[in-house]
PDB file of C-alpha atoms and ligand atoms in Angstrom:
ATOM      1  CA  UNK S 129      19.059 -19.120  54.334  1.00  0.00           C
ATOM      2  CA  UNK S 130      20.804 -15.428  54.495  1.00  0.00           C
ATOM      3  CA  UNK S 131      20.853 -13.058  51.897  1.00  0.00           C
ATOM      4  CA  UNK S 132      23.523 -10.479  51.878  1.00  0.00           C
ATOM      5  CA  UNK S 133      23.232  -7.511  49.709  1.00  0.00           C
ATOM      6  CA  UNK S 134      24.052  -3.513  49.433  1.00  0.00           C
ATOM      7  CA  UNK S 135      21.619  -1.621  51.368  1.00  0.00           C
ATOM      8  CA  UNK S 136      18.833   0.362  49.468  1.00  0.00           C
ATOM      9  CA  UNK S 137      17.394   3.722  50.831  1.00  0.00           C
ATOM     10  CA  UNK S 138      13.921   2.282  51.881  1.00  0.00           C
ATOM     11  CA  UNK S 139      16.162   0.040  54.576  1.00  0.00           C
ATOM     12  CA  UNK S 140      16.754   2.877  56.676  1.00  0.00           C
ATOM     13  CA  UNK S 141      14.070   2.111  59.138  1.00  0.00           C
ATOM     14  CA  UNK S 142      15.047  -1.648  59.407  1.00  0.00           C
ATOM     15  CA  UNK S 143      18.588  -0.813  59.649  1.00  0.00           C
ATOM     16  CA  UNK S 144      17.834   1.751  62.430  1.00  0.00           C
ATOM     17  CA  UNK S 145      15.663  -0.884  64.483  1.00  0.00           C
ATOM     18  CA  UNK S 146      18.504  -3.295  64.107  1.00  0.00           C
ATOM     19  CA  UNK S 147      20.944  -0.724  65.278  1.00  0.00           C
ATOM     20  CA  UNK S 148      19.117   0.341  68.556  1.00  0.00           C
ATOM     21  CA  UNK S 149      18.472  -3.124  69.783  1.00  0.00           C
ATOM     22  CA  UNK S 150      21.773  -4.110  69.219  1.00  0.00           C
ATOM     23  CA  UNK S 151      23.005  -0.861  70.812  1.00  0.00           C
ATOM     24  CA  UNK S 152      20.961  -1.656  73.830  1.00  0.00           C
ATOM     25  CA  UNK S 153      21.878  -5.584  74.111  1.00  0.00           C
ATOM     26  CA  UNK S 154      25.512  -4.879  73.459  1.00  0.00           C
ATOM     27  CA  UNK S 155      26.570  -1.600  75.398  1.00  0.00           C
ATOM     28  CA  UNK S 156      24.162  -2.154  78.662  1.00  0.00           C
ATOM     29  CA  UNK S 157      26.754  -1.588  81.501  1.00  0.00           C
ATOM     30  CA  UNK S 158      29.348   0.116  79.174  1.00  0.00           C
ATOM     31  CA  UNK S 159      27.371   2.984  77.659  1.00  0.00           C
ATOM     32  CA  UNK S 160      25.617   5.118  80.222  1.00  0.00           C
ATOM     33  CA  UNK S 161      22.007   3.650  80.638  1.00  0.00           C
ATOM     34  CA  UNK S 162      20.391   7.036  79.928  1.00  0.00           C
ATOM     35  CA  UNK S 163      22.155   7.424  76.293  1.00  0.00           C
ATOM     36  CA  UNK S 164      20.739   3.833  75.757  1.00  0.00           C
ATOM     37  CA  UNK S 165      17.234   4.464  77.040  1.00  0.00           C
ATOM     38  CA  UNK S 166      17.125   7.475  74.619  1.00  0.00           C
ATOM     39  CA  UNK S 167      17.960   5.808  71.548  1.00  0.00           C
ATOM     40  CA  UNK S 168      15.181   6.783  68.931  1.00  0.00           C
ATOM     41  CA  UNK S 169      14.334   4.270  65.809  1.00  0.00           C
ATOM     42  CA  UNK S 170      12.918   7.769  64.691  1.00  0.00           C
ATOM     43  CA  UNK S 171      15.976   9.718  64.849  1.00  0.00           C
ATOM     44  CA  UNK S 172      18.802   6.833  63.588  1.00  0.00           C
ATOM     45  CA  UNK S 173      16.124   6.243  60.629  1.00  0.00           C
ATOM     46  CA  UNK S 174      16.813   9.850  59.644  1.00  0.00           C
ATOM     47  CA  UNK S 175      20.577   9.310  60.133  1.00  0.00           C
ATOM     48  CA  UNK S 176      20.451   6.221  58.082  1.00  0.00           C
ATOM     49  CA  UNK S 177      18.882   7.840  55.459  1.00  0.00           C
ATOM     50  CA  UNK S 178      21.570  10.492  55.202  1.00  0.00           C
ATOM     51  CA  UNK S 179      24.222   7.632  55.633  1.00  0.00           C
ATOM     52  CA  UNK S 180      22.522   5.787  52.654  1.00  0.00           C
ATOM     53  CA  UNK S 181      22.455   8.546  50.457  1.00  0.00           C
ATOM     54  CA  UNK S 182      26.096   9.639  50.975  1.00  0.00           C
ATOM     55  CA  UNK S 183      28.692   8.984  48.503  1.00  0.00           C
ATOM     56  CA  UNK S 184      31.368   7.799  50.818  1.00  0.00           C
ATOM     57  CA  UNK S 185      31.202   4.297  52.211  1.00  0.00           C
ATOM     58  CA  UNK S 186      28.574   1.279  51.571  1.00  0.00           C
ATOM     59  CA  UNK S 187      26.020  -0.523  53.945  1.00  0.00           C
ATOM     60  CA  UNK S 188      25.406  -4.237  53.470  1.00  0.00           C
ATOM     61  CA  UNK S 189      22.221  -5.739  54.987  1.00  0.00           C
ATOM     62  CA  UNK S 190      21.567  -9.337  55.871  1.00  0.00           C
ATOM     63  CA  UNK S 191      18.022 -10.513  55.348  1.00  0.00           C
ATOM     64  CA  UNK S 192      16.123 -13.831  56.541  1.00  0.00           C
ATOM     65  CA  UNK S 193      15.145 -16.048  54.240  1.00  0.00           C
ATOM     66  CA  UNK S 194      15.992 -14.338  50.841  1.00  0.00           C
ATOM     67  CA  UNK S 195      15.905 -11.215  48.974  1.00  0.00           C
ATOM     68  CA  UNK S 196      12.842  -9.655  50.469  1.00  0.00           C
ATOM     69  CA  UNK S 197      13.229 -10.797  53.914  1.00  0.00           C
ATOM     70  CA  UNK S 198      13.372  -8.830  56.973  1.00  0.00           C
ATOM     71  CA  UNK S 199      16.915  -7.102  57.928  1.00  0.00           C
ATOM     72  CA  UNK S 200      18.625  -8.964  60.358  1.00  0.00           C
ATOM     73  CA  UNK S 201      22.212  -7.426  60.592  1.00  0.00           C
ATOM     74  CA  UNK S 202      24.264  -5.098  58.660  1.00  0.00           C
ATOM     75  CA  UNK S 203      27.810  -3.709  58.071  1.00  0.00           C
ATOM     76  CA  UNK S 204      29.158  -0.528  57.241  1.00  0.00           C
ATOM     77  CA  UNK S 205      32.494   0.378  55.787  1.00  0.00           C
ATOM     78  CA  UNK S 206      34.518   1.936  53.275  1.00  0.00           C
ATOM     79  CA  UNK S 207      38.077   3.700  53.283  1.00  0.00           C
ATOM     80  CA  UNK S 208      39.640   4.054  56.670  1.00  0.00           C
ATOM     81  CA  UNK S 209      38.861   7.494  58.174  1.00  0.00           C
ATOM     82  CA  UNK S 210      41.793   7.963  60.743  1.00  0.00           C
ATOM     83  CA  UNK S 211      44.844  10.600  60.128  1.00  0.00           C
ATOM     84  CA  UNK S 212      47.294   7.629  59.572  1.00  0.00           C
ATOM     85  CA  UNK S 213      45.168   5.916  57.098  1.00  0.00           C
ATOM     86  CA  UNK S 214      47.375   5.246  53.881  1.00  0.00           C
ATOM     87  CA  UNK S 215      46.116   4.154  50.276  1.00  0.00           C
ATOM     88  CA  UNK S 216      44.436   0.762  50.261  1.00  0.00           C
ATOM     89  CA  UNK S 217      43.395   0.883  54.277  1.00  0.00           C
ATOM     90  CA  UNK S 218      39.786  -0.037  54.576  1.00  0.00           C
ATOM     91  CA  UNK S 219      37.411   0.105  57.424  1.00  0.00           C
ATOM     92  CA  UNK S 220      34.242  -1.778  58.777  1.00  0.00           C
ATOM     93  CA  UNK S 221      32.849   1.145  60.577  1.00  0.00           C
ATOM     94  CA  UNK S 222      30.019  -0.625  62.121  1.00  0.00           C
ATOM     95  CA  UNK S 223      28.966  -4.274  62.519  1.00  0.00           C
ATOM     96  CA  UNK S 224      25.428  -4.933  64.212  1.00  0.00           C
ATOM     97  CA  UNK S 225      23.033  -8.122  64.262  1.00  0.00           C
ATOM     98  CA  UNK S 226      19.445  -8.279  65.864  1.00  0.00           C
ATOM     99  CA  UNK S 227      20.404  -9.889  69.604  1.00  0.00           C
ATOM    100  CA  UNK S 228      18.627 -12.800  68.705  1.00  0.00           C
ATOM    101  CA  UNK S 229      20.643 -13.773  65.694  1.00  0.00           C
ATOM    102  CA  UNK S 230      24.191 -13.340  67.438  1.00  0.00           C
ATOM    103  CA  UNK S 231      26.402 -16.544  67.829  1.00  0.00           C
ATOM    104  CA  UNK S 232      25.284 -18.484  64.558  1.00  0.00           C
ATOM    105  CA  UNK S 233      27.644 -17.412  62.197  1.00  0.00           C
ATOM    106  CA  UNK S 234      26.077 -14.253  60.794  1.00  0.00           C
ATOM    107  CA  UNK S 235      28.570 -11.854  62.105  1.00  0.00           C
ATOM    108  CA  UNK S 236      31.571 -13.850  60.088  1.00  0.00           C
ATOM    109  CA  UNK S 237      29.240 -13.937  56.993  1.00  0.00           C
ATOM    110  CA  UNK S 238      28.700 -10.234  57.034  1.00  0.00           C
ATOM    111  CA  UNK S 239      32.845  -9.717  57.816  1.00  0.00           C
ATOM    112  CA  UNK S 240      33.009 -12.073  54.869  1.00  0.00           C
ATOM    113  CA  UNK S 241      30.804  -9.794  52.573  1.00  0.00           C
ATOM    114  CA  UNK S 242      32.525  -6.751  53.732  1.00  0.00           C
ATOM    115  CA  UNK S 243      35.851  -8.060  52.886  1.00  0.00           C
ATOM    116  CA  UNK S 244      34.740  -8.877  49.557  1.00  0.00           C
ATOM    117  CA  UNK S 245      33.532  -5.400  49.020  1.00  0.00           C
ATOM    118  CA  UNK S 246      36.940  -4.134  50.179  1.00  0.00           C
ATOM    119  CA  UNK S 247      38.845  -6.128  47.788  1.00  0.00           C
ATOM    120  CA  UNK S 248      36.663  -5.148  44.930  1.00  0.00           C
ATOM    121  CA  UNK S 249      37.513  -1.472  45.983  1.00  0.00           C
ATOM    122  CA  UNK S 250      41.271  -2.207  45.760  1.00  0.00           C
ATOM    123  CA  UNK S 251      41.409  -2.333  49.669  1.00  0.00           C
ATOM    124  CA  UNK S 252      44.820  -4.344  51.105  1.00  0.00           C
ATOM    125  CA  UNK S 253      44.200  -4.043  55.173  1.00  0.00           C
ATOM    126  CA  UNK S 254      41.511  -4.072  57.212  1.00  0.00           C
ATOM    127  CA  UNK S 255      40.797  -1.594  60.480  1.00  0.00           C
ATOM    128  CA  UNK S 256      37.875  -2.069  62.932  1.00  0.00           C
ATOM    129  CA  UNK S 257      37.368   0.479  65.759  1.00  0.00           C
ATOM    130  CA  UNK S 258      35.768  -1.272  69.293  1.00  0.00           C
ATOM    131  CA  UNK S 259      34.963  -0.262  72.523  1.00  0.00           C
ATOM    132  CA  UNK S 260      37.541  -1.467  74.708  1.00  0.00           C
ATOM    133  CA  UNK S 261      34.867  -2.817  77.139  1.00  0.00           C
ATOM    134  CA  UNK S 262      33.020  -4.861  74.588  1.00  0.00           C
ATOM    135  CA  UNK S 263      34.718  -7.934  75.220  1.00  0.00           C
ATOM    136  CA  UNK S 264      32.657 -10.588  73.208  1.00  0.00           C
ATOM    137  CA  UNK S 265      33.163  -7.741  70.310  1.00  0.00           C
ATOM    138  CA  UNK S 266      36.927  -7.875  70.877  1.00  0.00           C
ATOM    139  CA  UNK S 267      37.239 -11.630  71.099  1.00  0.00           C
ATOM    140  CA  UNK S 268      35.278 -12.104  67.726  1.00  0.00           C
ATOM    141  CA  UNK S 269      37.562  -9.823  65.981  1.00  0.00           C
ATOM    142  CA  UNK S 270      40.963 -11.502  67.363  1.00  0.00           C
ATOM    143  CA  UNK S 271      39.301 -14.721  66.364  1.00  0.00           C
ATOM    144  CA  UNK S 272      39.007 -13.492  62.972  1.00  0.00           C
ATOM    145  CA  UNK S 273      42.498 -12.924  62.880  1.00  0.00           C
ATOM    146  CA  UNK S 274      42.476  -9.012  63.910  1.00  0.00           C
ATOM    147  CA  UNK S 275      45.556  -7.536  66.379  1.00  0.00           C
ATOM    148  CA  UNK S 276      45.144  -4.361  68.543  1.00  0.00           C
ATOM    149  CA  UNK S 277      47.310  -1.622  67.377  1.00  0.00           C
ATOM    150  CA  UNK S 278      45.906   1.752  68.890  1.00  0.00           C
ATOM    151  CA  UNK S 279      43.625   3.350  71.325  1.00  0.00           C
ATOM    152  CA  UNK S 280      41.742   6.494  71.497  1.00  0.00           C
ATOM    153  CA  UNK S 281      39.119   7.886  73.840  1.00  0.00           C
ATOM    154  CA  UNK S 282      35.524   8.993  73.251  1.00  0.00           C
ATOM    155  CA  UNK S 283      33.235  10.542  75.178  1.00  0.00           C
ATOM    156  CA  UNK S 284      29.495   9.265  75.357  1.00  0.00           C
ATOM    157  CA  UNK S 285      26.646  10.747  77.434  1.00  0.00           C
ATOM    158  CA  UNK S 286      29.541  12.279  79.387  1.00  0.00           C
ATOM    159  CA  UNK S 287      31.388   8.872  80.294  1.00  0.00           C
ATOM    160  CA  UNK S 288      34.903   8.826  78.922  1.00  0.00           C
ATOM    161  CA  UNK S 289      35.227   5.452  76.976  1.00  0.00           C
ATOM    162  CA  UNK S 290      38.311   3.982  75.697  1.00  0.00           C
ATOM    163  CA  UNK S 291      38.485   2.539  72.039  1.00  0.00           C
ATOM    164  CA  UNK S 292      40.972   0.023  70.519  1.00  0.00           C
ATOM    165  CA  UNK S 293      41.446  -0.374  66.792  1.00  0.00           C
ATOM    166  CA  UNK S 294      41.968  -3.823  65.267  1.00  0.00           C
ATOM    167  CA  UNK S 295      44.242  -4.397  62.087  1.00  0.00           C
ATOM    168  CA  UNK S 296      44.499  -7.041  59.491  1.00  0.00           C
ATOM    169  CA  UNK S 297      47.447  -6.645  57.492  1.00  0.00           C
ATOM    170  CA  UNK S 298      45.973  -8.345  54.405  1.00  0.00           C
ATOM    171  CA  UNK S 299      42.322  -8.927  53.846  1.00  0.00           C
ATOM    172  CA  UNK S 300      41.259 -11.940  56.122  1.00  0.00           C
ATOM    173  CA  UNK S 301      40.109 -15.116  54.306  1.00  0.00           C
ATOM    174  CA  UNK S 302      36.782 -15.281  56.054  1.00  0.00           C
TER     175      UNK S 302
HETATM  176  C1  COA L 155      30.261  -8.947  67.359  1.00  0.00           C
HETATM  177  C2  COA L 155      29.144  -9.982  66.453  1.00  0.00           C
HETATM  178  C3  COA L 155      29.001  -8.830  65.195  1.00  0.00           C
HETATM  179  C4  COA L 155      29.761 -11.119  66.003  1.00  0.00           C
HETATM  180  O1  COA L 155      28.878 -11.786  65.374  1.00  0.00           O
HETATM  181  P1  COA L 155      28.365 -13.171  65.471  1.00  0.00           P
HETATM  182  O2  COA L 155      27.053 -13.609  64.574  1.00  0.00           O
HETATM  183  O3  COA L 155      27.841 -13.216  67.121  1.00  0.00           O
HETATM  184  O4  COA L 155      29.496 -14.007  65.889  1.00  0.00           O
HETATM  185  P2  COA L 155      29.739 -15.476  64.371  1.00  0.00           P
HETATM  186  O5  COA L 155      28.465 -16.617  65.264  1.00  0.00           O
HETATM  187  O6  COA L 155      29.581 -15.255  63.216  1.00  0.00           O
HETATM  188  O7  COA L 155      31.129 -16.083  65.342  1.00  0.00           O
HETATM  189  C5  COA L 155      32.161 -16.156  63.942  1.00  0.00           C
HETATM  190  C6  COA L 155      33.324 -16.956  65.022  1.00  0.00           C
HETATM  191  O8  COA L 155      33.781 -16.007  65.926  1.00  0.00           O
HETATM  192  C7  COA L 155      33.816 -16.718  66.983  1.00  0.00           C
HETATM  193  N1  COA L 155      33.346 -15.751  68.217  1.00  0.00           N
HETATM  194  C8  COA L 155      32.329 -15.084  68.091  1.00  0.00           C
HETATM  195  N2  COA L 155      32.278 -14.332  69.241  1.00  0.00           N
HETATM  196  C9  COA L 155      33.185 -14.819  70.228  1.00  0.00           C
HETATM  197  C10 COA L 155      33.548 -14.543  71.417  1.00  0.00           C
HETATM  198  N3  COA L 155      32.790 -13.905  72.210  1.00  0.00           N
HETATM  199  N4  COA L 155      34.804 -15.140  71.947  1.00  0.00           N
HETATM  200  C11 COA L 155      35.467 -15.789  70.962  1.00  0.00           C
HETATM  201  N5  COA L 155      35.064 -16.294  69.916  1.00  0.00           N
HETATM  202  C12 COA L 155      34.092 -15.828  69.224  1.00  0.00           C
HETATM  203  C13 COA L 155      32.703 -17.853  66.925  1.00  0.00           C
HETATM  204  O9  COA L 155      33.333 -18.880  67.791  1.00  0.00           O
HETATM  205  C14 COA L 155      32.992 -18.165  65.265  1.00  0.00           C
HETATM  206  O10 COA L 155      34.043 -19.231  65.078  1.00  0.00           O
HETATM  207  P3  COA L 155      34.323 -19.994  63.929  1.00  0.00           P
HETATM  208  O11 COA L 155      33.397 -19.145  62.828  1.00  0.00           O
HETATM  209  O12 COA L 155      35.872 -20.328  63.836  1.00  0.00           O
HETATM  210  O13 COA L 155      33.560 -21.228  64.287  1.00  0.00           O
HETATM  211  C15 COA L 155      27.566 -10.010  66.843  1.00  0.00           C
HETATM  212  O14 COA L 155      27.760 -10.777  68.296  1.00  0.00           O
HETATM  213  C16 COA L 155      27.208  -8.670  67.401  1.00  0.00           C
HETATM  214  O15 COA L 155      26.355  -7.745  66.604  1.00  0.00           O
HETATM  215  N6  COA L 155      27.476  -8.107  68.609  1.00  0.00           N
HETATM  216  C17 COA L 155      26.456  -6.990  69.251  1.00  0.00           C
HETATM  217  C18 COA L 155      27.228  -5.577  68.198  1.00  0.00           C
HETATM  218  C19 COA L 155      28.556  -5.476  68.276  1.00  0.00           C
HETATM  219  O16 COA L 155      29.333  -5.522  69.359  1.00  0.00           O
HETATM  220  N7  COA L 155      29.095  -4.875  67.402  1.00  0.00           N
HETATM  221  C20 COA L 155      30.719  -4.883  67.144  1.00  0.00           C
HETATM  222  C21 COA L 155      30.618  -3.273  67.325  1.00  0.00           C
HETATM  223  S1  COA L 155      32.358  -2.725  66.838  1.00  0.00           S
END
């Protein structure tokens, strides 16, 4: 059984560990290897402490086995931060699972929990940015009903990477 609930400040190290492991597994061959090799759980923990303490946005964690179980995935979201955002535009800014937990329904469960939270906050549309070369994640978002609506470029470790934004007009029923 997986238990999904808002992250607590003390979850920062566990979220950082999932974040680093998921990046290394999902972005090998996409993000420069030197960047993946230099990821640090200690640095990520510090970042997550700041994110969890911030007023803006929210983070939900999935725990194995119930309320006190280990964190195996997380989703972070809030209001869309893009320049073209309108009222009611919500965003999932990050969705990451421990690599051994992929492909078993956990991503869908975290997206469903995120959509519930967005609905409670009065959001009416959903947006997600994804690296264009992250084909499995793009197929996942397309499978859940997202449509590509914009692209932009970001530079990570000196490599220019294309990102695609997926859009749902109306929050999806997951
Ligand atoms: C992308 C990710 C969150 C998806 O979560 P997941 O648990 O593997 O996906 P699920 O098992 O919940 O799949 C949900 C549905 O999407 C479908 N799906 C998942 N991946 C798919 C793919 N690559 N192609 C087509 N369909 C896919 C599943 O078949 C399933 O369909 P169903 O529920 O209708 O039967 C997860 O694989 C992950 O953490 N990837 C690495 C990190 C990452 O890329 N995050 C996104 C960054 S923006």
